[in-house]
mmCIF file with all atom_site columns, C-alpha atoms in Angstrom:
data_model
loop_
_atom_site.group_PDB
_atom_site.id
_atom_site.type_symbol
_atom_site.label_atom_id
_atom_site.label_alt_id
_atom_site.label_comp_id
_atom_site.label_asym_id
_atom_site.label_entity_id
_atom_site.label_seq_id
_atom_site.pdbx_PDB_ins_code
_atom_site.Cartn_x
_atom_site.Cartn_y
_atom_site.Cartn_z
_atom_site.occupancy
_atom_site.B_iso_or_equiv
_atom_site.pdbx_formal_charge
_atom_site.auth_seq_id
_atom_site.auth_comp_id
_atom_site.auth_asym_id
_atom_site.auth_atom_id
_atom_site.pdbx_PDB_model_num
ATOM 1   C CA . MET V 1 1   ? 8.213  -40.506 51.793  1.00 64.00 ? 10  MET V CA 1
ATOM 2   C CA . LYS V 1 2   ? 5.102  -38.426 51.306  1.00 72.00 ? 11  LYS V CA 1
ATOM 3   C CA . ILE V 1 3   ? 7.316  -35.532 52.201  1.00 76.00 ? 12  ILE V CA 1
ATOM 4   C CA . GLU V 1 4   ? 9.837  -36.282 49.019  1.00 77.00 ? 13  GLU V CA 1
ATOM 5   C CA . LYS V 1 5   ? 6.784  -36.328 47.288  1.00 73.00 ? 14  LYS V CA 1
ATOM 6   C CA . MET V 1 6   ? 5.603  -33.292 48.667  1.00 75.00 ? 15  MET V CA 1
ATOM 7   C CA . LYS V 1 7   ? 9.066  -31.462 48.502  1.00 75.00 ? 16  LYS V CA 1
ATOM 8   C CA . LYS V 1 8   ? 9.417  -32.448 44.789  1.00 76.00 ? 17  LYS V CA 1
ATOM 9   C CA . PHE V 1 9   ? 5.969  -31.470 43.839  1.00 74.00 ? 18  PHE V CA 1
ATOM 10  C CA . LEU V 1 10  ? 6.236  -28.119 45.378  1.00 76.00 ? 19  LEU V CA 1
ATOM 11  C CA . LEU V 1 11  ? 10.092 -27.923 44.189  1.00 74.00 ? 20  LEU V CA 1
ATOM 12  C CA . ILE V 1 12  ? 8.296  -28.627 40.414  1.00 77.00 ? 21  ILE V CA 1
ATOM 13  C CA . ILE V 1 13  ? 5.506  -26.263 40.977  1.00 77.00 ? 22  ILE V CA 1
ATOM 14  C CA . ALA V 1 14  ? 7.335  -23.556 42.039  1.00 73.00 ? 23  ALA V CA 1
ATOM 15  C CA . LEU V 1 15  ? 9.743  -23.961 38.685  1.00 70.00 ? 24  LEU V CA 1
ATOM 16  C CA . ALA V 1 16  ? 6.548  -23.677 36.341  1.00 70.00 ? 25  ALA V CA 1
ATOM 17  C CA . ILE V 1 17  ? 5.987  -20.485 38.190  1.00 73.00 ? 26  ILE V CA 1
ATOM 18  C CA . MET V 1 18  ? 8.679  -19.144 37.640  1.00 68.00 ? 27  MET V CA 1
ATOM 19  C CA . ALA V 1 19  ? 8.962  -20.257 34.433  1.00 65.00 ? 28  ALA V CA 1
ATOM 20  C CA . PHE V 1 20  ? 5.744  -18.916 33.031  1.00 62.00 ? 29  PHE V CA 1
ATOM 21  C CA . SER V 1 21  ? 5.635  -15.065 35.064  1.00 63.00 ? 30  SER V CA 1
ATOM 22  C CA . CYS V 1 22  ? 9.374  -14.878 32.745  1.00 56.00 ? 31  CYS V CA 1
ATOM 23  C CA . GLN V 1 23  ? 7.394  -15.423 29.853  1.00 52.00 ? 32  GLN V CA 1
ATOM 24  C CA . ASP V 1 24  ? 4.631  -12.840 30.858  1.00 49.00 ? 33  ASP V CA 1
ATOM 25  C CA . GLU V 1 25  ? 7.629  -10.233 30.940  1.00 52.00 ? 34  GLU V CA 1
ATOM 26  C CA . GLY V 1 26  ? 8.177  -11.179 27.570  1.00 52.00 ? 35  GLY V CA 1
ATOM 27  C CA . ARG V 1 27  ? 4.940  -10.686 26.233  1.00 56.00 ? 36  ARG V CA 1
ATOM 28  C CA . GLU V 1 28  ? 5.078  -7.549  27.904  1.00 58.00 ? 37  GLU V CA 1
ATOM 29  C CA . ASP V 1 29  ? 8.089  -6.039  26.362  1.00 60.00 ? 38  ASP V CA 1
ATOM 30  C CA . LEU V 1 30  ? 6.383  -7.299  22.623  1.00 57.00 ? 39  LEU V CA 1
ATOM 31  C CA . MET V 1 31  ? 3.156  -5.857  24.088  1.00 60.00 ? 40  MET V CA 1
ATOM 32  C CA . ASN V 1 32  ? 4.659  -2.684  24.853  1.00 64.00 ? 41  ASN V CA 1
ATOM 33  C CA . GLN V 1 33  ? 7.033  -2.092  22.185  1.00 58.00 ? 42  GLN V CA 1
ATOM 34  C CA . PRO V 1 34  ? 6.023  0.518   19.739  1.00 60.00 ? 43  PRO V CA 1
ATOM 35  C CA . GLU V 1 35  ? 3.996  0.532   16.287  1.00 58.00 ? 44  GLU V CA 1
ATOM 36  C CA . THR V 1 36  ? 5.794  0.696   13.420  1.00 54.00 ? 45  THR V CA 1
ATOM 37  C CA . GLU V 1 37  ? 5.229  3.922   11.755  1.00 54.00 ? 46  GLU V CA 1
ATOM 38  C CA . LYS V 1 38  ? 3.940  3.532   8.004   1.00 51.00 ? 47  LYS V CA 1
ATOM 39  C CA . VAL V 1 39  ? 6.005  5.774   5.662   1.00 52.00 ? 48  VAL V CA 1
ATOM 40  C CA . PRO V 1 40  ? 3.854  7.021   2.448   1.00 58.00 ? 49  PRO V CA 1
ATOM 41  C CA . ASP V 1 41  ? 5.156  5.290   -1.004  1.00 61.00 ? 50  ASP V CA 1
ATOM 42  C CA . SER V 1 42  ? 7.824  7.364   -2.044  1.00 73.00 ? 51  SER V CA 1
ATOM 43  C CA . ILE V 1 43  ? 6.711  6.734   -5.667  1.00 86.00 ? 52  ILE V CA 1
ATOM 44  C CA . GLN V 1 44  ? 3.940  9.412   -6.121  1.00 89.00 ? 53  GLN V CA 1
ATOM 45  C CA . THR V 1 45  ? 1.336  9.631   -9.320  1.00 93.00 ? 54  THR V CA 1
ATOM 46  C CA . LEU V 1 46  ? 2.009  13.423  -10.415 1.00 93.00 ? 55  LEU V CA 1
ATOM 47  C CA . THR V 1 47  ? -0.538 15.589  -13.692 1.00 95.00 ? 56  THR V CA 1
ATOM 48  C CA . GLY V 1 48  ? 1.430  18.325  -15.204 1.00 94.00 ? 57  GLY V CA 1
ATOM 49  C CA . GLU V 1 49  ? 2.426  19.860  -17.731 1.00 95.00 ? 58  GLU V CA 1
ATOM 50  C CA . PHE V 1 50  ? 6.251  19.023  -19.133 1.00 95.00 ? 59  PHE V CA 1
ATOM 51  C CA . ILE V 1 51  ? 8.295  20.888  -20.706 1.00 93.00 ? 60  ILE V CA 1
ATOM 52  C CA . TYR V 1 52  ? 12.165 19.147  -22.225 1.00 91.00 ? 61  TYR V CA 1
ATOM 53  C CA . ALA V 1 53  ? 14.511 21.578  -23.422 1.00 87.00 ? 62  ALA V CA 1
ATOM 54  C CA . GLY V 1 54  ? 17.724 19.879  -23.937 1.00 77.00 ? 63  GLY V CA 1
ATOM 55  C CA . ASP V 1 55  ? 19.572 19.281  -20.787 1.00 84.00 ? 64  ASP V CA 1
ATOM 56  C CA . ALA V 1 56  ? 17.197 20.783  -18.211 1.00 89.00 ? 65  ALA V CA 1
ATOM 57  C CA . ALA V 1 57  ? 13.596 19.456  -17.992 1.00 92.00 ? 66  ALA V CA 1
ATOM 58  C CA . ILE V 1 58  ? 10.353 20.706  -15.291 1.00 93.00 ? 67  ILE V CA 1
ATOM 59  C CA . LEU V 1 59  ? 6.949  19.266  -14.329 1.00 95.00 ? 68  LEU V CA 1
ATOM 60  C CA . ARG V 1 60  ? 5.074  21.705  -13.737 1.00 94.00 ? 69  ARG V CA 1
ATOM 61  C CA . GLY V 1 61  ? 1.493  21.118  -11.404 1.00 92.00 ? 70  GLY V CA 1
ATOM 62  C CA . SER V 1 62  ? -1.084 23.459  -10.109 1.00 91.00 ? 71  SER V CA 1
ATOM 63  C CA . ASP V 1 63  ? 0.431  23.447  -6.990  1.00 91.00 ? 72  ASP V CA 1
ATOM 64  C CA . PHE V 1 64  ? 4.141  22.309  -7.714  1.00 91.00 ? 73  PHE V CA 1
ATOM 65  C CA . VAL V 1 65  ? 7.219  22.460  -9.623  1.00 92.00 ? 74  VAL V CA 1
ATOM 66  C CA . TYR V 1 66  ? 9.737  19.892  -9.896  1.00 92.00 ? 75  TYR V CA 1
ATOM 67  C CA . GLY V 1 67  ? 12.836 20.061  -12.176 1.00 92.00 ? 76  GLY V CA 1
ATOM 68  C CA . VAL V 1 68  ? 13.067 16.343  -14.348 1.00 93.00 ? 77  VAL V CA 1
ATOM 69  C CA . THR V 1 69  ? 16.250 14.149  -13.476 1.00 91.00 ? 78  THR V CA 1
ATOM 70  C CA . ILE V 1 70  ? 17.324 13.928  -17.047 1.00 90.00 ? 79  ILE V CA 1
ATOM 71  C CA . ASP V 1 71  ? 17.766 9.592   -17.095 1.00 92.00 ? 80  ASP V CA 1
ATOM 72  C CA . SER V 1 72  ? 16.579 7.469   -19.885 1.00 92.00 ? 81  SER V CA 1
ATOM 73  C CA . MET V 1 73  ? 12.935 7.847   -18.775 1.00 94.00 ? 82  MET V CA 1
ATOM 74  C CA . SER V 1 74  ? 12.564 11.906  -19.131 1.00 93.00 ? 83  SER V CA 1
ATOM 75  C CA . LYS V 1 75  ? 14.389 11.097  -22.658 1.00 93.00 ? 84  LYS V CA 1
ATOM 76  C CA . VAL V 1 76  ? 11.428 9.191   -23.571 1.00 94.00 ? 85  VAL V CA 1
ATOM 77  C CA . LEU V 1 77  ? 9.090  11.118  -22.434 1.00 94.00 ? 86  LEU V CA 1
ATOM 78  C CA . ALA V 1 78  ? 10.174 14.188  -24.288 1.00 93.00 ? 87  ALA V CA 1
ATOM 79  C CA . LYS V 1 79  ? 10.288 12.602  -27.014 1.00 93.00 ? 88  LYS V CA 1
ATOM 80  C CA . GLN V 1 80  ? 6.422  10.983  -26.831 1.00 94.00 ? 89  GLN V CA 1
ATOM 81  C CA . VAL V 1 81  ? 5.214  14.398  -26.051 1.00 93.00 ? 90  VAL V CA 1
ATOM 82  C CA . GLN V 1 82  ? 6.427  16.184  -29.174 1.00 92.00 ? 91  GLN V CA 1
ATOM 83  C CA . PRO V 1 83  ? 3.650  15.927  -31.731 1.00 92.00 ? 92  PRO V CA 1
ATOM 84  C CA . PHE V 1 84  ? 1.905  17.650  -29.120 1.00 91.00 ? 93  PHE V CA 1
ATOM 85  C CA . GLN V 1 85  ? 3.921  20.484  -29.329 1.00 89.00 ? 94  GLN V CA 1
ATOM 86  C CA . LYS V 1 86  ? 3.197  23.072  -31.682 1.00 88.00 ? 95  LYS V CA 1
ATOM 87  C CA . GLU V 1 87  ? 6.393  25.427  -30.925 1.00 88.00 ? 96  GLU V CA 1
ATOM 88  C CA . GLU V 1 88  ? 9.048  23.691  -29.675 1.00 84.00 ? 97  GLU V CA 1
ATOM 89  C CA . PHE V 1 89  ? 9.056  25.325  -26.105 1.00 85.00 ? 98  PHE V CA 1
ATOM 90  C CA . ASP V 1 90  ? 5.023  24.441  -25.416 1.00 91.00 ? 99  ASP V CA 1
ATOM 91  C CA . MET V 1 91  ? 4.177  22.760  -22.156 1.00 92.00 ? 100 MET V CA 1
ATOM 92  C CA . VAL V 1 92  ? 1.890  19.354  -22.709 1.00 94.00 ? 101 VAL V CA 1
ATOM 93  C CA . SER V 1 93  ? 0.276  17.917  -20.047 1.00 95.00 ? 102 SER V CA 1
ATOM 94  C CA . VAL V 1 94  ? 1.227  14.434  -18.852 1.00 96.00 ? 103 VAL V CA 1
ATOM 95  C CA . LYS V 1 95  ? 0.367  11.724  -16.013 1.00 95.00 ? 104 LYS V CA 1
ATOM 96  C CA . VAL V 1 96  ? 3.227  9.918   -14.409 1.00 96.00 ? 105 VAL V CA 1
ATOM 97  C CA . LYS V 1 97  ? 4.411  8.324   -11.434 1.00 94.00 ? 106 LYS V CA 1
ATOM 98  C CA . GLY V 1 98  ? 7.834  9.254   -10.255 1.00 94.00 ? 107 GLY V CA 1
ATOM 99  C CA . LYS V 1 99  ? 10.186 9.749   -7.201  1.00 93.00 ? 108 LYS V CA 1
ATOM 100 C CA . ILE V 1 100 ? 10.401 13.181  -5.547  1.00 91.00 ? 109 ILE V CA 1
ATOM 101 C CA . VAL V 1 101 ? 14.148 13.477  -4.260  1.00 89.00 ? 110 VAL V CA 1
ATOM 102 C CA . PRO V 1 102 ? 16.319 16.060  -2.995  1.00 87.00 ? 111 PRO V CA 1
ATOM 103 C CA . ASN V 1 103 ? 17.801 18.367  -5.848  1.00 83.00 ? 112 ASN V CA 1
ATOM 104 C CA . SER V 1 104 ? 21.577 17.864  -5.090  1.00 79.00 ? 113 SER V CA 1
ATOM 105 C CA . ARG V 1 105 ? 22.617 21.176  -7.378  1.00 76.00 ? 114 ARG V CA 1
ATOM 106 C CA . GLN V 1 106 ? 23.160 24.245  -6.160  1.00 72.00 ? 115 GLN V CA 1
ATOM 107 C CA . ASP V 1 107 ? 20.693 25.983  -8.984  1.00 75.00 ? 116 ASP V CA 1
ATOM 108 C CA . GLY V 1 108 ? 16.984 25.307  -10.302 1.00 78.00 ? 117 GLY V CA 1
ATOM 109 C CA . TRP V 1 109 ? 14.365 23.746  -7.460  1.00 82.00 ? 118 TRP V CA 1
ATOM 110 C CA . ASN V 1 110 ? 15.232 22.549  -3.829  1.00 86.00 ? 119 ASN V CA 1
ATOM 111 C CA . GLU V 1 111 ? 13.633 18.986  -5.861  1.00 89.00 ? 120 GLU V CA 1
ATOM 112 C CA . ASN V 1 112 ? 13.442 17.172  -8.460  1.00 91.00 ? 121 ASN V CA 1
ATOM 113 C CA . ILE V 1 113 ? 11.651 13.848  -9.927  1.00 92.00 ? 122 ILE V CA 1
ATOM 114 C CA . GLU V 1 114 ? 13.109 11.026  -11.275 1.00 93.00 ? 123 GLU V CA 1
ATOM 115 C CA . ILE V 1 115 ? 9.873  9.813   -13.485 1.00 95.00 ? 124 ILE V CA 1
ATOM 116 C CA . ARG V 1 116 ? 9.370  6.069   -13.302 1.00 94.00 ? 125 ARG V CA 1
ATOM 117 C CA . GLU V 1 117 ? 6.611  5.340   -15.550 1.00 94.00 ? 126 GLU V CA 1
ATOM 118 C CA . ILE V 1 118 ? 4.952  7.017   -18.134 1.00 94.00 ? 127 ILE V CA 1
ATOM 119 C CA . LEU V 1 119 ? 1.396  6.967   -17.738 1.00 95.00 ? 128 LEU V CA 1
ATOM 120 C CA . GLU V 1 120 ? -0.588 9.141   -20.405 1.00 93.00 ? 129 GLU V CA 1
ATOM 121 C CA . ILE V 1 121 ? -0.240 11.929  -22.495 1.00 93.00 ? 130 ILE V CA 1
ATOM 122 C CA . LEU V 1 122 ? -3.092 13.886  -21.874 1.00 88.00 ? 131 LEU V CA 1
ATOM 123 C CA . GLU V 1 123 ? -3.022 16.687  -25.071 1.00 66.00 ? 132 GLU V CA 1
ATOM 124 C CA . THR V 1 124 ? -4.450 14.281  -27.559 1.00 55.00 ? 133 THR V CA 1
ATOM 125 C CA . GLU V 1 125 ? -6.335 17.426  -29.420 1.00 53.00 ? 134 GLU V CA 1
ATOM 126 C CA . LYS V 1 126 ? -3.306 19.077  -30.454 1.00 49.00 ? 135 LYS V CA 1
ATOM 127 C CA . ALA V 1 127 ? -1.792 15.758  -32.670 1.00 45.00 ? 136 ALA V CA 1
ATOM 128 C CA . THR V 1 128 ? -5.069 15.468  -34.246 1.00 45.00 ? 137 THR V CA 1
ATOM 129 C CA . GLU V 1 129 ? -5.451 19.800  -35.173 1.00 49.00 ? 138 GLU V CA 1
ATOM 130 C CA . GLN V 1 130 ? -1.392 19.181  -36.510 1.00 46.00 ? 139 GLN V CA 1
ATOM 131 C CA . GLN V 1 131 ? -2.664 16.369  -38.288 1.00 44.00 ? 140 GLN V CA 1
ATOM 132 C CA . GLU V 1 132 ? -5.502 17.751  -40.468 1.00 46.00 ? 141 GLU V CA 1
ATOM 133 C CA . GLU V 1 133 ? -3.457 20.676  -41.104 1.00 46.00 ? 142 GLU V CA 1
#
């Protein structure tokens, strides 16, 4: 009887060892997985000069020039910068959040910006000059 209990005990220990060794391999696989690469936020804050001319718009900064996707946000920005323009084609400094996307059309710039949020119109002195005149 002692031999039968001993065999059962050894069998249970052998099964337990096998079960734990399988778990370790699974854990090692999880531990050896490559870390996921962090992707930078595609929405960027940009400061530059903005001009809107009917069917085209441009945002030009110190080290970039983007075509602006004509949508409701770019039209809102165009209306907001009008009081700051002395002439129709004056560029106005703005600060916006937008997504840089490839230009699907063959003409113009390689990349466009889709304006997501208008943060600030930076040229307030032009508005005060116009109001004083």
